[in-house]
PDB file of C-alpha atoms in Angstrom:
ATOM      1  CA  MET S   1      -0.092   0.303   0.049  1.00 61.00           C
ATOM      2  CA  THR S   2       1.581   3.530  -0.610  1.00 55.00           C
ATOM      3  CA  VAL S   3       0.084   6.471   1.376  1.00 54.00           C
ATOM      4  CA  ARG S   4      -0.723   9.906  -0.264  1.00 49.00           C
ATOM      5  CA  THR S   5       0.275  12.996   1.905  1.00 45.00           C
ATOM      6  CA  THR S   6       0.632  16.631   0.857  1.00 40.00           C
ATOM      7  CA  ALA S   7       4.284  15.557  -0.411  1.00 38.00           C
ATOM      8  CA  SER S   8       3.464  12.560  -1.895  1.00 40.00           C
ATOM      9  CA  ARG S   9      -0.075  11.941  -4.269  1.00 35.00           C
ATOM     10  CA  ALA S  10       0.283   7.960  -4.593  1.00 39.00           C
ATOM     11  CA  THR S  11      -2.529   6.305  -3.584  1.00 39.00           C
ATOM     12  CA  PHE S  12      -3.848   3.466  -1.416  1.00 47.00           C
ATOM     13  CA  SER S  13      -5.844   0.170  -2.583  1.00 50.00           C
ATOM     14  CA  ALA S  14      -9.713   0.964  -2.095  1.00 45.00           C
ATOM     15  CA  PRO S  15     -11.106  -1.267   0.765  1.00 50.00           C
ATOM     16  CA  ALA S  16     -12.358  -4.570  -0.705  1.00 49.00           C
ATOM     17  CA  THR S  17     -15.852  -4.887   0.120  1.00 45.00           C
ATOM     18  CA  PRO S  18     -16.440  -7.786   2.124  1.00 45.00           C
ATOM     19  CA  ALA S  19     -18.315 -10.471   1.213  1.00 43.00           C
ATOM     20  CA  THR S  20     -22.474 -12.882  34.057  1.00 40.00           C
ATOM     21  CA  ALA S  21     -22.607 -15.450  35.408  1.00 39.00           C
ATOM     22  CA  PRO S  22     -24.655 -14.309  38.440  1.00 40.00           C
ATOM     23  CA  LYS S  23     -22.564 -13.412  41.404  1.00 40.00           C
ATOM     24  CA  ALA S  24     -22.360 -15.967  44.120  1.00 38.00           C
ATOM     25  CA  LYS S  25     -22.759 -14.736  47.470  1.00 38.00           C
ATOM     26  CA  ALA S  26     -19.928 -14.198  50.131  1.00 39.00           C
ATOM     27  CA  ASN S  27     -19.655 -17.085  52.781  1.00 41.00           C
ATOM     28  CA  ALA S  28     -16.966 -16.627  55.048  1.00 40.00           C
ATOM     29  CA  VAL S  29     -17.310 -20.459  56.979  1.00 39.00           C
ATOM     30  CA  ALA S  30     -17.553 -22.437  53.588  1.00 40.00           C
ATOM     31  CA  PRO S  31     -16.417 -20.200  50.488  1.00 37.00           C
ATOM     32  CA  ARG S  32     -15.766 -23.521  48.761  1.00 40.00           C
ATOM     33  CA  VAL S  33     -19.905 -23.812  48.180  1.00 36.00           C
ATOM     34  CA  ALA S  34     -20.370 -21.141  45.396  1.00 37.00           C
ATOM     35  CA  ALA S  35     -18.077 -21.884  42.778  1.00 39.00           C
ATOM     36  CA  ALA S  36     -19.890 -24.672  41.180  1.00 38.00           C
ATOM     37  CA  SER S  37     -22.533 -22.631  39.484  1.00 41.00           C
ATOM     38  CA  THR S  38     -19.824 -20.952  37.503  1.00 60.00           C
ATOM     39  CA  ALA S  39     -18.192 -24.314  35.852  1.00 76.00           C
ATOM     40  CA  LEU S  40     -17.822 -24.344  31.985  1.00 84.00           C
ATOM     41  CA  THR S  41     -20.024 -27.228  30.416  1.00 91.00           C
ATOM     42  CA  ALA S  42     -19.252 -28.714  27.280  1.00 92.00           C
ATOM     43  CA  PRO S  43     -21.990 -27.448  24.591  1.00 93.00           C
ATOM     44  CA  PRO S  44     -24.231 -30.166  22.631  1.00 95.00           C
ATOM     45  CA  ALA S  45     -22.517 -31.860  19.869  1.00 93.00           C
ATOM     46  CA  GLY S  46     -23.356 -30.777  16.157  1.00 94.00           C
ATOM     47  CA  LEU S  47     -21.127 -27.861  15.493  1.00 92.00           C
ATOM     48  CA  GLY S  48     -18.767 -27.094  12.207  1.00 91.00           C
ATOM     49  CA  LYS S  49     -16.950 -24.692  10.314  1.00 89.00           C
ATOM     50  CA  GLY S  50     -19.571 -21.868   9.640  1.00 88.00           C
ATOM     51  CA  ASP S  51     -21.618 -22.026  12.349  1.00 90.00           C
ATOM     52  CA  SER S  52     -22.297 -19.347  14.915  1.00 89.00           C
ATOM     53  CA  GLY S  53     -24.352 -18.451  18.033  1.00 89.00           C
ATOM     54  CA  ALA S  54     -24.459 -19.106  22.194  1.00 91.00           C
ATOM     55  CA  LYS S  55     -23.046 -22.657  21.581  1.00 91.00           C
ATOM     56  CA  VAL S  56     -19.915 -21.987  19.432  1.00 89.00           C
ATOM     57  CA  LYS S  57     -19.335 -19.519  22.185  1.00 90.00           C
ATOM     58  CA  GLN S  58     -19.585 -21.778  25.086  1.00 91.00           C
ATOM     59  CA  LEU S  59     -17.326 -24.446  22.950  1.00 91.00           C
ATOM     60  CA  GLN S  60     -14.868 -21.271  22.325  1.00 89.00           C
ATOM     61  CA  GLN S  61     -15.149 -20.542  26.306  1.00 89.00           C
ATOM     62  CA  GLY S  62     -13.910 -24.212  27.352  1.00 88.00           C
ATOM     63  CA  LEU S  63     -11.549 -24.438  24.473  1.00 88.00           C
ATOM     64  CA  VAL S  64      -9.846 -21.390  25.958  1.00 85.00           C
ATOM     65  CA  LYS S  65      -9.923 -22.632  29.518  1.00 85.00           C
ATOM     66  CA  LEU S  66      -8.277 -25.917  28.702  1.00 85.00           C
ATOM     67  CA  GLY S  67      -5.444 -23.648  26.785  1.00 82.00           C
ATOM     68  CA  TYR S  68      -6.881 -24.898  23.047  1.00 84.00           C
ATOM     69  CA  LEU S  69      -7.961 -21.304  22.172  1.00 78.00           C
ATOM     70  CA  THR S  70      -6.717 -17.568  23.145  1.00 76.00           C
ATOM     71  CA  GLN S  71      -8.507 -15.066  24.408  1.00 73.00           C
ATOM     72  CA  ALA S  72      -7.355 -12.686  21.684  1.00 69.00           C
ATOM     73  CA  GLN S  73      -8.235 -15.358  19.582  1.00 71.00           C
ATOM     74  CA  MET S  74     -11.938 -15.647  20.825  1.00 70.00           C
ATOM     75  CA  ASN S  75     -12.459 -12.191  21.077  1.00 64.00           C
ATOM     76  CA  THR S  76     -11.954 -11.368  17.577  1.00 65.00           C
ATOM     77  CA  GLY S  77     -14.538 -14.249  16.202  1.00 63.00           C
ATOM     78  CA  THR S  78     -16.855 -14.675  19.763  1.00 68.00           C
ATOM     79  CA  GLY S  79     -19.539 -17.286  18.436  1.00 82.00           C
ATOM     80  CA  SER S  80     -18.395 -17.655  15.064  1.00 86.00           C
ATOM     81  CA  PHE S  81     -16.412 -21.000  14.280  1.00 87.00           C
ATOM     82  CA  GLY S  82     -13.755 -19.978  12.069  1.00 85.00           C
ATOM     83  CA  PRO S  83     -10.537 -21.523  11.210  1.00 82.00           C
ATOM     84  CA  ALA S  84      -8.957 -20.864  14.527  1.00 83.00           C
ATOM     85  CA  THR S  85     -11.718 -22.442  16.552  1.00 88.00           C
ATOM     86  CA  GLU S  86     -11.666 -25.271  13.950  1.00 87.00           C
ATOM     87  CA  ALA S  87      -7.581 -25.694  14.436  1.00 84.00           C
ATOM     88  CA  ALA S  88      -8.410 -25.903  18.307  1.00 86.00           C
ATOM     89  CA  VAL S  89     -10.986 -28.558  18.026  1.00 91.00           C
ATOM     90  CA  LYS S  90      -8.378 -30.609  15.530  1.00 89.00           C
ATOM     91  CA  LYS S  91      -5.785 -30.069  18.285  1.00 86.00           C
ATOM     92  CA  PHE S  92      -8.233 -31.090  21.265  1.00 90.00           C
ATOM     93  CA  GLN S  93      -9.264 -34.187  19.054  1.00 89.00           C
ATOM     94  CA  GLY S  94      -5.769 -34.887  18.132  1.00 86.00           C
ATOM     95  CA  ASP S  95      -4.784 -35.176  22.384  1.00 86.00           C
ATOM     96  CA  HIS S  96      -8.086 -37.005  23.390  1.00 88.00           C
ATOM     97  CA  LYS S  97      -7.511 -39.874  20.900  1.00 88.00           C
ATOM     98  CA  VAL S  98     -10.700 -38.757  18.845  1.00 87.00           C
ATOM     99  CA  PRO S  99     -11.185 -38.474  14.959  1.00 92.00           C
ATOM    100  CA  THR S 100      -9.251 -34.999  13.992  1.00 90.00           C
ATOM    101  CA  THR S 101     -11.869 -33.953  11.714  1.00 92.00           C
ATOM    102  CA  GLY S 102     -12.159 -30.106  12.905  1.00 92.00           C
ATOM    103  CA  TYR S 103     -15.588 -31.218  13.545  1.00 95.00           C
ATOM    104  CA  TYR S 104     -17.551 -30.619  17.058  1.00 94.00           C
ATOM    105  CA  GLY S 105     -19.683 -34.300  17.077  1.00 94.00           C
ATOM    106  CA  GLU S 106     -20.624 -36.687  19.504  1.00 94.00           C
ATOM    107  CA  GLN S 107     -17.369 -38.040  20.525  1.00 94.00           C
ATOM    108  CA  THR S 108     -15.514 -34.750  20.960  1.00 94.00           C
ATOM    109  CA  ALA S 109     -18.438 -33.583  22.828  1.00 93.00           C
ATOM    110  CA  ALA S 110     -18.179 -36.552  25.493  1.00 93.00           C
ATOM    111  CA  ALA S 111     -14.551 -35.701  25.998  1.00 92.00           C
ATOM    112  CA  LEU S 112     -14.922 -32.013  26.307  1.00 92.00           C
ATOM    113  CA  LYS S 113     -17.246 -33.026  28.742  1.00 92.00           C
ATOM    114  CA  LYS S 114     -15.002 -34.955  30.574  1.00 91.00           C
ATOM    115  CA  ALA S 115     -12.234 -32.586  29.886  1.00 90.00           C
ATOM    116  CA  LEU S 116     -14.305 -29.744  31.494  1.00 89.00           C
ATOM    117  CA  ALA S 117     -15.329 -31.531  34.722  1.00 89.00           C
ATOM    118  CA  LYS S 118     -12.049 -32.441  35.885  1.00 82.00           C
ATOM    119  CA  PRO S 119     -10.780 -30.178  38.924  1.00 69.00           C
ATOM    120  CA  THR S 120      -8.574 -27.187  37.835  1.00 54.00           C
ATOM    121  CA  THR S 121      -6.525 -26.728  40.854  1.00 47.00           C
ATOM    122  CA  THR S 122      -3.413 -25.358  38.232  1.00 44.00           C
ATOM    123  CA  PRO S 123      -3.830 -23.647  35.082  1.00 44.00           C
ATOM    124  CA  PRO S 124      -3.497 -25.867  32.324  1.00 46.00           C
ATOM    125  CA  PRO S 125      -0.276 -25.967  30.847  1.00 43.00           C
ATOM    126  CA  THR S 126       0.769 -23.329  28.430  1.00 42.00           C
ATOM    127  CA  GLN S 127       4.129 -22.318  26.230  1.00 48.00           C
ATOM    128  CA  PRO S 128       6.198 -19.399  27.710  1.00 47.00           C
ATOM    129  CA  GLY S 129       5.660 -16.658  25.401  1.00 54.00           C
ATOM    130  CA  LYS S 130       8.900 -15.449  23.743  1.00 84.00           C
ATOM    131  CA  PHE S 131       7.113 -12.152  22.687  1.00 92.00           C
ATOM    132  CA  THR S 132       5.208  -9.515  24.755  1.00 92.00           C
ATOM    133  CA  LYS S 133       3.094  -6.510  23.135  1.00 92.00           C
ATOM    134  CA  PRO S 134       5.564  -3.900  22.416  1.00 95.00           C
ATOM    135  CA  ALA S 135       4.558  -0.153  23.908  1.00 96.00           C
ATOM    136  CA  VAL S 136       2.163   0.873  21.219  1.00 97.00           C
ATOM    137  CA  ILE S 137       0.846   4.294  20.593  1.00 97.00           C
ATOM    138  CA  SER S 138      -3.075   5.124  20.247  1.00 97.00           C
ATOM    139  CA  ALA S 139      -3.863   6.982  17.373  1.00 98.00           C
ATOM    140  CA  PRO S 140      -7.053   5.639  16.348  1.00 98.00           C
ATOM    141  CA  SER S 141      -8.617   6.329  12.835  1.00 98.00           C
ATOM    142  CA  PRO S 142     -12.426   5.606  12.204  1.00 98.00           C
ATOM    143  CA  ASN S 143     -11.531   3.823   8.490  1.00 98.00           C
ATOM    144  CA  CYS S 144     -12.439   0.300   9.286  1.00 98.00           C
ATOM    145  CA  ASP S 145     -15.345  -2.121  10.172  1.00 97.00           C
ATOM    146  CA  SER S 146     -16.233  -4.804  11.569  1.00 96.00           C
ATOM    147  CA  ARG S 147     -14.016  -8.736  10.816  1.00 95.00           C
ATOM    148  CA  ASN S 148     -17.706 -10.279  10.971  1.00 92.00           C
ATOM    149  CA  GLY S 149     -16.545 -13.089  13.040  1.00 89.00           C
ATOM    150  CA  ALA S 150     -13.567 -13.689  10.894  1.00 91.00           C
ATOM    151  CA  ASP S 151     -10.180 -15.242  12.906  1.00 92.00           C
ATOM    152  CA  ILE S 152      -6.933 -13.260  12.414  1.00 96.00           C
ATOM    153  CA  ASP S 153      -4.982 -15.761  10.312  1.00 95.00           C
ATOM    154  CA  THR S 154      -2.691 -13.703   8.188  1.00 97.00           C
ATOM    155  CA  ILE S 155      -0.353 -10.359   8.432  1.00 98.00           C
ATOM    156  CA  VAL S 156       0.444  -8.317   5.626  1.00 98.00           C
ATOM    157  CA  LEU S 157       3.019  -5.665   5.548  1.00 99.00           C
ATOM    158  CA  HIS S 158       3.328  -2.410   3.349  1.00 98.00           C
ATOM    159  CA  HIS S 159       5.503   0.377   2.539  1.00 98.00           C
ATOM    160  CA  THR S 160       3.927   3.780   3.151  1.00 98.00           C
ATOM    161  CA  GLY S 161       5.207   5.173   0.066  1.00 97.00           C
ATOM    162  CA  SER S 162       7.007   8.254   2.017  1.00 98.00           C
ATOM    163  CA  ASN S 163       9.229   9.048   4.138  1.00 97.00           C
ATOM    164  CA  ASN S 164       6.850  11.828   6.196  1.00 98.00           C
ATOM    165  CA  GLY S 165       5.315   9.517   8.916  1.00 97.00           C
ATOM    166  CA  ALA S 166       3.169  12.402  10.154  1.00 97.00           C
ATOM    167  CA  GLY S 167       1.572  12.834   6.813  1.00 98.00           C
ATOM    168  CA  ASP S 168       1.211   9.246   6.304  1.00 98.00           C
ATOM    169  CA  MET S 169      -0.896   9.005   9.467  1.00 98.00           C
ATOM    170  CA  ALA S 170      -2.841  12.139   8.925  1.00 98.00           C
ATOM    171  CA  TRP S 171      -4.022  10.776   5.253  1.00 98.00           C
ATOM    172  CA  MET S 172      -4.737   7.022   7.137  1.00 98.00           C
ATOM    173  CA  ARG S 173      -6.793   8.874  10.038  1.00 98.00           C
ATOM    174  CA  ASN S 174      -8.528  10.953   7.443  1.00 98.00           C
ATOM    175  CA  PRO S 175     -12.141   9.507   6.678  1.00 98.00           C
ATOM    176  CA  ASP S 176     -12.016  10.506   3.120  1.00 98.00           C
ATOM    177  CA  SER S 177      -8.798   8.645   1.980  1.00 98.00           C
ATOM    178  CA  LYS S 178     -10.875   5.577   2.813  1.00 97.00           C
ATOM    179  CA  VAL S 179      -7.904   3.319   3.729  1.00 98.00           C
ATOM    180  CA  SER S 180      -6.121   2.543   7.199  1.00 98.00           C
ATOM    181  CA  ALA S 181      -3.779   0.016   8.899  1.00 98.00           C
ATOM    182  CA  ASN S 182      -3.847  -1.341  12.267  1.00 99.00           C
ATOM    183  CA  TYR S 183      -0.406  -0.185  12.787  1.00 99.00           C
ATOM    184  CA  MET S 184       2.029   2.092  11.638  1.00 99.00           C
ATOM    185  CA  LEU S 185       6.125   2.447  12.094  1.00 98.00           C
ATOM    186  CA  ASP S 186       7.459   5.400  11.780  1.00 98.00           C
ATOM    187  CA  ARG S 187      11.349   5.916  11.069  1.00 97.00           C
ATOM    188  CA  ASP S 188      12.509   5.948  14.242  1.00 97.00           C
ATOM    189  CA  GLY S 189      10.490   2.402  15.460  1.00 97.00           C
ATOM    190  CA  LYS S 190       7.995   4.096  17.012  1.00 98.00           C
ATOM    191  CA  ILE S 191       4.684   1.596  16.815  1.00 98.00           C
ATOM    192  CA  TYR S 192       1.331   3.462  16.110  1.00 98.00           C
ATOM    193  CA  GLN S 193      -2.306   1.662  16.691  1.00 98.00           C
ATOM    194  CA  LEU S 194      -4.604   3.147  14.397  1.00 98.00           C
ATOM    195  CA  VAL S 195      -7.032   0.209  14.117  1.00 98.00           C
ATOM    196  CA  GLY S 196      -7.699  -2.492  16.959  1.00 97.00           C
ATOM    197  CA  ASP S 197      -6.912  -5.834  16.300  1.00 97.00           C
ATOM    198  CA  SER S 198     -10.308  -6.838  16.670  1.00 95.00           C
ATOM    199  CA  LYS S 199     -11.582  -4.352  13.625  1.00 97.00           C
ATOM    200  CA  ARG S 200     -11.435  -4.959  10.041  1.00 97.00           C
ATOM    201  CA  ALA S 201      -8.677  -2.319   8.629  1.00 98.00           C
ATOM    202  CA  TRP S 202      -8.793  -1.542   5.020  1.00 98.00           C
ATOM    203  CA  HIS S 203      -5.246  -1.784   3.947  1.00 98.00           C
ATOM    204  CA  ALA S 204      -5.370  -4.865   1.147  1.00 96.00           C
ATOM    205  CA  GLY S 205      -7.708  -3.839  -1.508  1.00 94.00           C
ATOM    206  CA  LYS S 206      -8.693  -6.509  -3.826  1.00 95.00           C
ATOM    207  CA  SER S 207      -6.458  -9.612  -2.862  1.00 96.00           C
ATOM    208  CA  GLU S 208      -6.438 -13.241  -2.497  1.00 95.00           C
ATOM    209  CA  LEU S 209      -4.450 -15.761  -0.319  1.00 93.00           C
ATOM    210  CA  HIS S 210      -2.008 -17.962  -2.116  1.00 93.00           C
ATOM    211  CA  GLY S 211      -3.906 -17.941  -5.051  1.00 92.00           C
ATOM    212  CA  VAL S 212      -7.490 -17.851  -3.018  1.00 93.00           C
ATOM    213  CA  PRO S 213      -9.990 -15.047  -4.006  1.00 93.00           C
ATOM    214  CA  THR S 214     -10.893 -14.220  -0.096  1.00 94.00           C
ATOM    215  CA  ASP S 215     -11.249 -10.546   1.861  1.00 96.00           C
ATOM    216  CA  VAL S 216      -7.976 -10.591   3.366  1.00 97.00           C
ATOM    217  CA  ASN S 217      -8.828  -7.324   5.288  1.00 97.00           C
ATOM    218  CA  ALA S 218     -10.983  -9.744   7.369  1.00 96.00           C
ATOM    219  CA  ARG S 219      -8.861 -12.341   8.295  1.00 96.00           C
ATOM    220  CA  SER S 220      -5.539 -10.170   8.405  1.00 98.00           C
ATOM    221  CA  ILE S 221      -3.667  -7.182  10.663  1.00 98.00           C
ATOM    222  CA  GLY S 222      -1.924  -4.675   8.327  1.00 98.00           C
ATOM    223  CA  ILE S 223       1.361  -3.258   9.534  1.00 99.00           C
ATOM    224  CA  GLU S 224       2.393  -0.181   7.402  1.00 99.00           C
ATOM    225  CA  ILE S 225       5.977   0.645   7.759  1.00 99.00           C
ATOM    226  CA  VAL S 226       7.157   4.343   6.824  1.00 98.00           C
ATOM    227  CA  ASN S 227       9.442   4.276   3.906  1.00 98.00           C
ATOM    228  CA  ASP S 228       9.323   5.935   0.338  1.00 98.00           C
ATOM    229  CA  GLY S 229       9.497   2.397  -1.616  1.00 97.00           C
ATOM    230  CA  SER S 230      12.064   3.445  -3.993  1.00 97.00           C
ATOM    231  CA  GLY S 231      13.980   0.470  -2.907  1.00 96.00           C
ATOM    232  CA  LYS S 232      17.002   2.690  -2.231  1.00 96.00           C
ATOM    233  CA  THR S 233      16.030   4.149   1.267  1.00 97.00           C
ATOM    234  CA  ALA S 234      16.986   1.965   3.594  1.00 97.00           C
ATOM    235  CA  PHE S 235      14.124   0.200   6.124  1.00 97.00           C
ATOM    236  CA  THR S 236      15.782   1.370   9.715  1.00 97.00           C
ATOM    237  CA  ASP S 237      17.174  -0.932  12.326  1.00 97.00           C
ATOM    238  CA  ALA S 238      14.890   1.222  14.873  1.00 96.00           C
ATOM    239  CA  GLN S 239      11.623  -0.050  12.767  1.00 98.00           C
ATOM    240  CA  TYR S 240      13.314  -3.829  12.074  1.00 98.00           C
ATOM    241  CA  LYS S 241      13.853  -3.898  16.049  1.00 97.00           C
ATOM    242  CA  ALA S 242      10.077  -2.968  16.375  1.00 97.00           C
ATOM    243  CA  LEU S 243       8.613  -5.086  13.505  1.00 98.00           C
ATOM    244  CA  THR S 244      10.026  -8.273  14.890  1.00 97.00           C
ATOM    245  CA  GLN S 245       8.406  -7.539  18.281  1.00 97.00           C
ATOM    246  CA  LEU S 246       5.658  -6.420  16.667  1.00 98.00           C
ATOM    247  CA  VAL S 247       5.232  -9.500  14.081  1.00 98.00           C
ATOM    248  CA  GLY S 248       6.753 -11.757  16.556  1.00 97.00           C
ATOM    249  CA  TYR S 249       4.142 -11.268  19.022  1.00 96.00           C
ATOM    250  CA  LEU S 250       0.940 -10.878  16.710  1.00 97.00           C
ATOM    251  CA  LYS S 251       2.212 -14.028  15.106  1.00 96.00           C
ATOM    252  CA  GLN S 252       2.531 -15.716  18.954  1.00 94.00           C
ATOM    253  CA  GLU S 253      -0.877 -14.462  19.753  1.00 93.00           C
ATOM    254  CA  TYR S 254      -3.115 -15.281  16.780  1.00 94.00           C
ATOM    255  CA  LYS S 255      -1.101 -18.502  15.984  1.00 93.00           C
ATOM    256  CA  VAL S 256      -0.571 -16.746  12.572  1.00 95.00           C
ATOM    257  CA  PRO S 257       1.412 -19.636  10.001  1.00 94.00           C
ATOM    258  CA  ALA S 258       4.612 -17.964   8.714  1.00 93.00           C
ATOM    259  CA  ASN S 259       3.665 -18.601   5.118  1.00 94.00           C
ATOM    260  CA  ASN S 260       0.784 -16.109   6.160  1.00 96.00           C
ATOM    261  CA  ILE S 261       3.309 -13.393   7.208  1.00 97.00           C
ATOM    262  CA  LEU S 262       3.289 -11.630   3.797  1.00 97.00           C
ATOM    263  CA  GLY S 263       3.673  -8.245   1.761  1.00 97.00           C
ATOM    264  CA  HIS S 264       1.159  -6.549   0.368  1.00 98.00           C
ATOM    265  CA  LYS S 265       2.822  -7.660  -3.225  1.00 96.00           C
ATOM    266  CA  ASP S 266       1.820 -11.112  -2.147  1.00 96.00           C
ATOM    267  CA  VAL S 267      -1.687 -11.126  -1.925  1.00 96.00           C
ATOM    268  CA  ALA S 268      -2.930  -7.953  -4.203  1.00 96.00           C
ATOM    269  CA  VAL S 269      -4.547  -8.525  -7.641  1.00 95.00           C
ATOM    270  CA  PRO S 270      -3.708  -8.724 -10.232  1.00 94.00           C
ATOM    271  CA  LYS S 271      -0.208  -9.698  -9.715  1.00 92.00           C
ATOM    272  CA  GLY S 272       1.903  -6.615  -9.952  1.00 92.00           C
ATOM    273  CA  ARG S 273      -0.632  -4.407  -8.614  1.00 94.00           C
ATOM    274  CA  LYS S 274       1.556  -3.350  -6.037  1.00 95.00           C
ATOM    275  CA  ASP S 275       5.162  -3.730  -5.082  1.00 95.00           C
ATOM    276  CA  ASP S 276       5.241  -3.263  -1.256  1.00 96.00           C
ATOM    277  CA  PRO S 277       7.329  -3.647   1.061  1.00 98.00           C
ATOM    278  CA  ALA S 278      10.145  -2.490  -1.384  1.00 97.00           C
ATOM    279  CA  ALA S 279      12.494  -4.899  -2.716  1.00 95.00           C
ATOM    280  CA  ASN S 280      15.425  -3.729  -0.397  1.00 97.00           C
ATOM    281  CA  PHE S 281      13.117  -5.382   2.460  1.00 97.00           C
ATOM    282  CA  ASP S 282      15.246  -7.541   4.502  1.00 97.00           C
ATOM    283  CA  TRP S 283      12.660 -10.335   4.610  1.00 96.00           C
ATOM    284  CA  ALA S 284      15.762 -13.390   6.188  1.00 96.00           C
ATOM    285  CA  ARG S 285      16.227 -10.696   8.881  1.00 96.00           C
ATOM    286  CA  LEU S 286      12.590 -10.357  10.261  1.00 96.00           C
ATOM    287  CA  ARG S 287      11.959 -14.020   9.559  1.00 95.00           C
ATOM    288  CA  LYS S 288      15.004 -14.711  11.782  1.00 94.00           C
ATOM    289  CA  GLY S 289      14.153 -12.720  14.286  1.00 95.00           C
ATOM    290  CA  ILE S 290      10.734 -14.107  14.783  1.00 95.00           C
ATOM    291  CA  GLY S 291      11.904 -17.601  14.291  1.00 89.00           C
ATOM    292  CA  GLY S 292      10.136 -18.502  11.302  1.00 76.00           C
TER     293      GLY S 292
END
């Protein structure tokens, strides 16, 4: 994506059209009694990819409790059975000797009911995170809409088309531009968040993923890196450091496959419509930093 500023009049792609529990009473004598009413239970069988509603949300809550789905993943697709929920069901099925179909059927429901009934005296085992979310500066843009339940499974990198971070950000926050990104990395490595992760930013335009037409905006995080895109202006060390931390965190948080960390030129349709990030962007440095 390229940004239009007062100094540079290149244009962005236009956005593609998208297809409590009740409080337990305090009891000083027997505090153990109240907890049972809030226990999670397995929903009825018969849920699969594309389904939505309260039963899917109940399934997701159970998978979060058992460590198969992150709260962040659930927040971007609450009540919607998308790719992340399907992958979590498959992992649960594999661990519990149930056919790994990704469909929540009778066998899976029985296994989940049994797993949720076990006492949870200790939290479910988790892998220690290598990356923590880096510091970000909030700079909200109105240019966004709903992901409509889509799971985040892709990260798309762009260059802004100028070296003027203030101008680039002003353009992405201008309602008339109809463009935005979730994050922007300035030349000094500062990270600005323009659109929350749970929202669909307008950065990819008409796109496909690995040759398959799809609403890339709905399933991706868009990151704009301030650079003129000439191929001669270096991306700064501060940008690489910040980008490694940000992409590493997002990859870890949303379980994004390494082959879904792409440039705008990799997803734009038709091929050749976009060339960002520029040819001198060091993909090897980024992939080494994030571990794949």
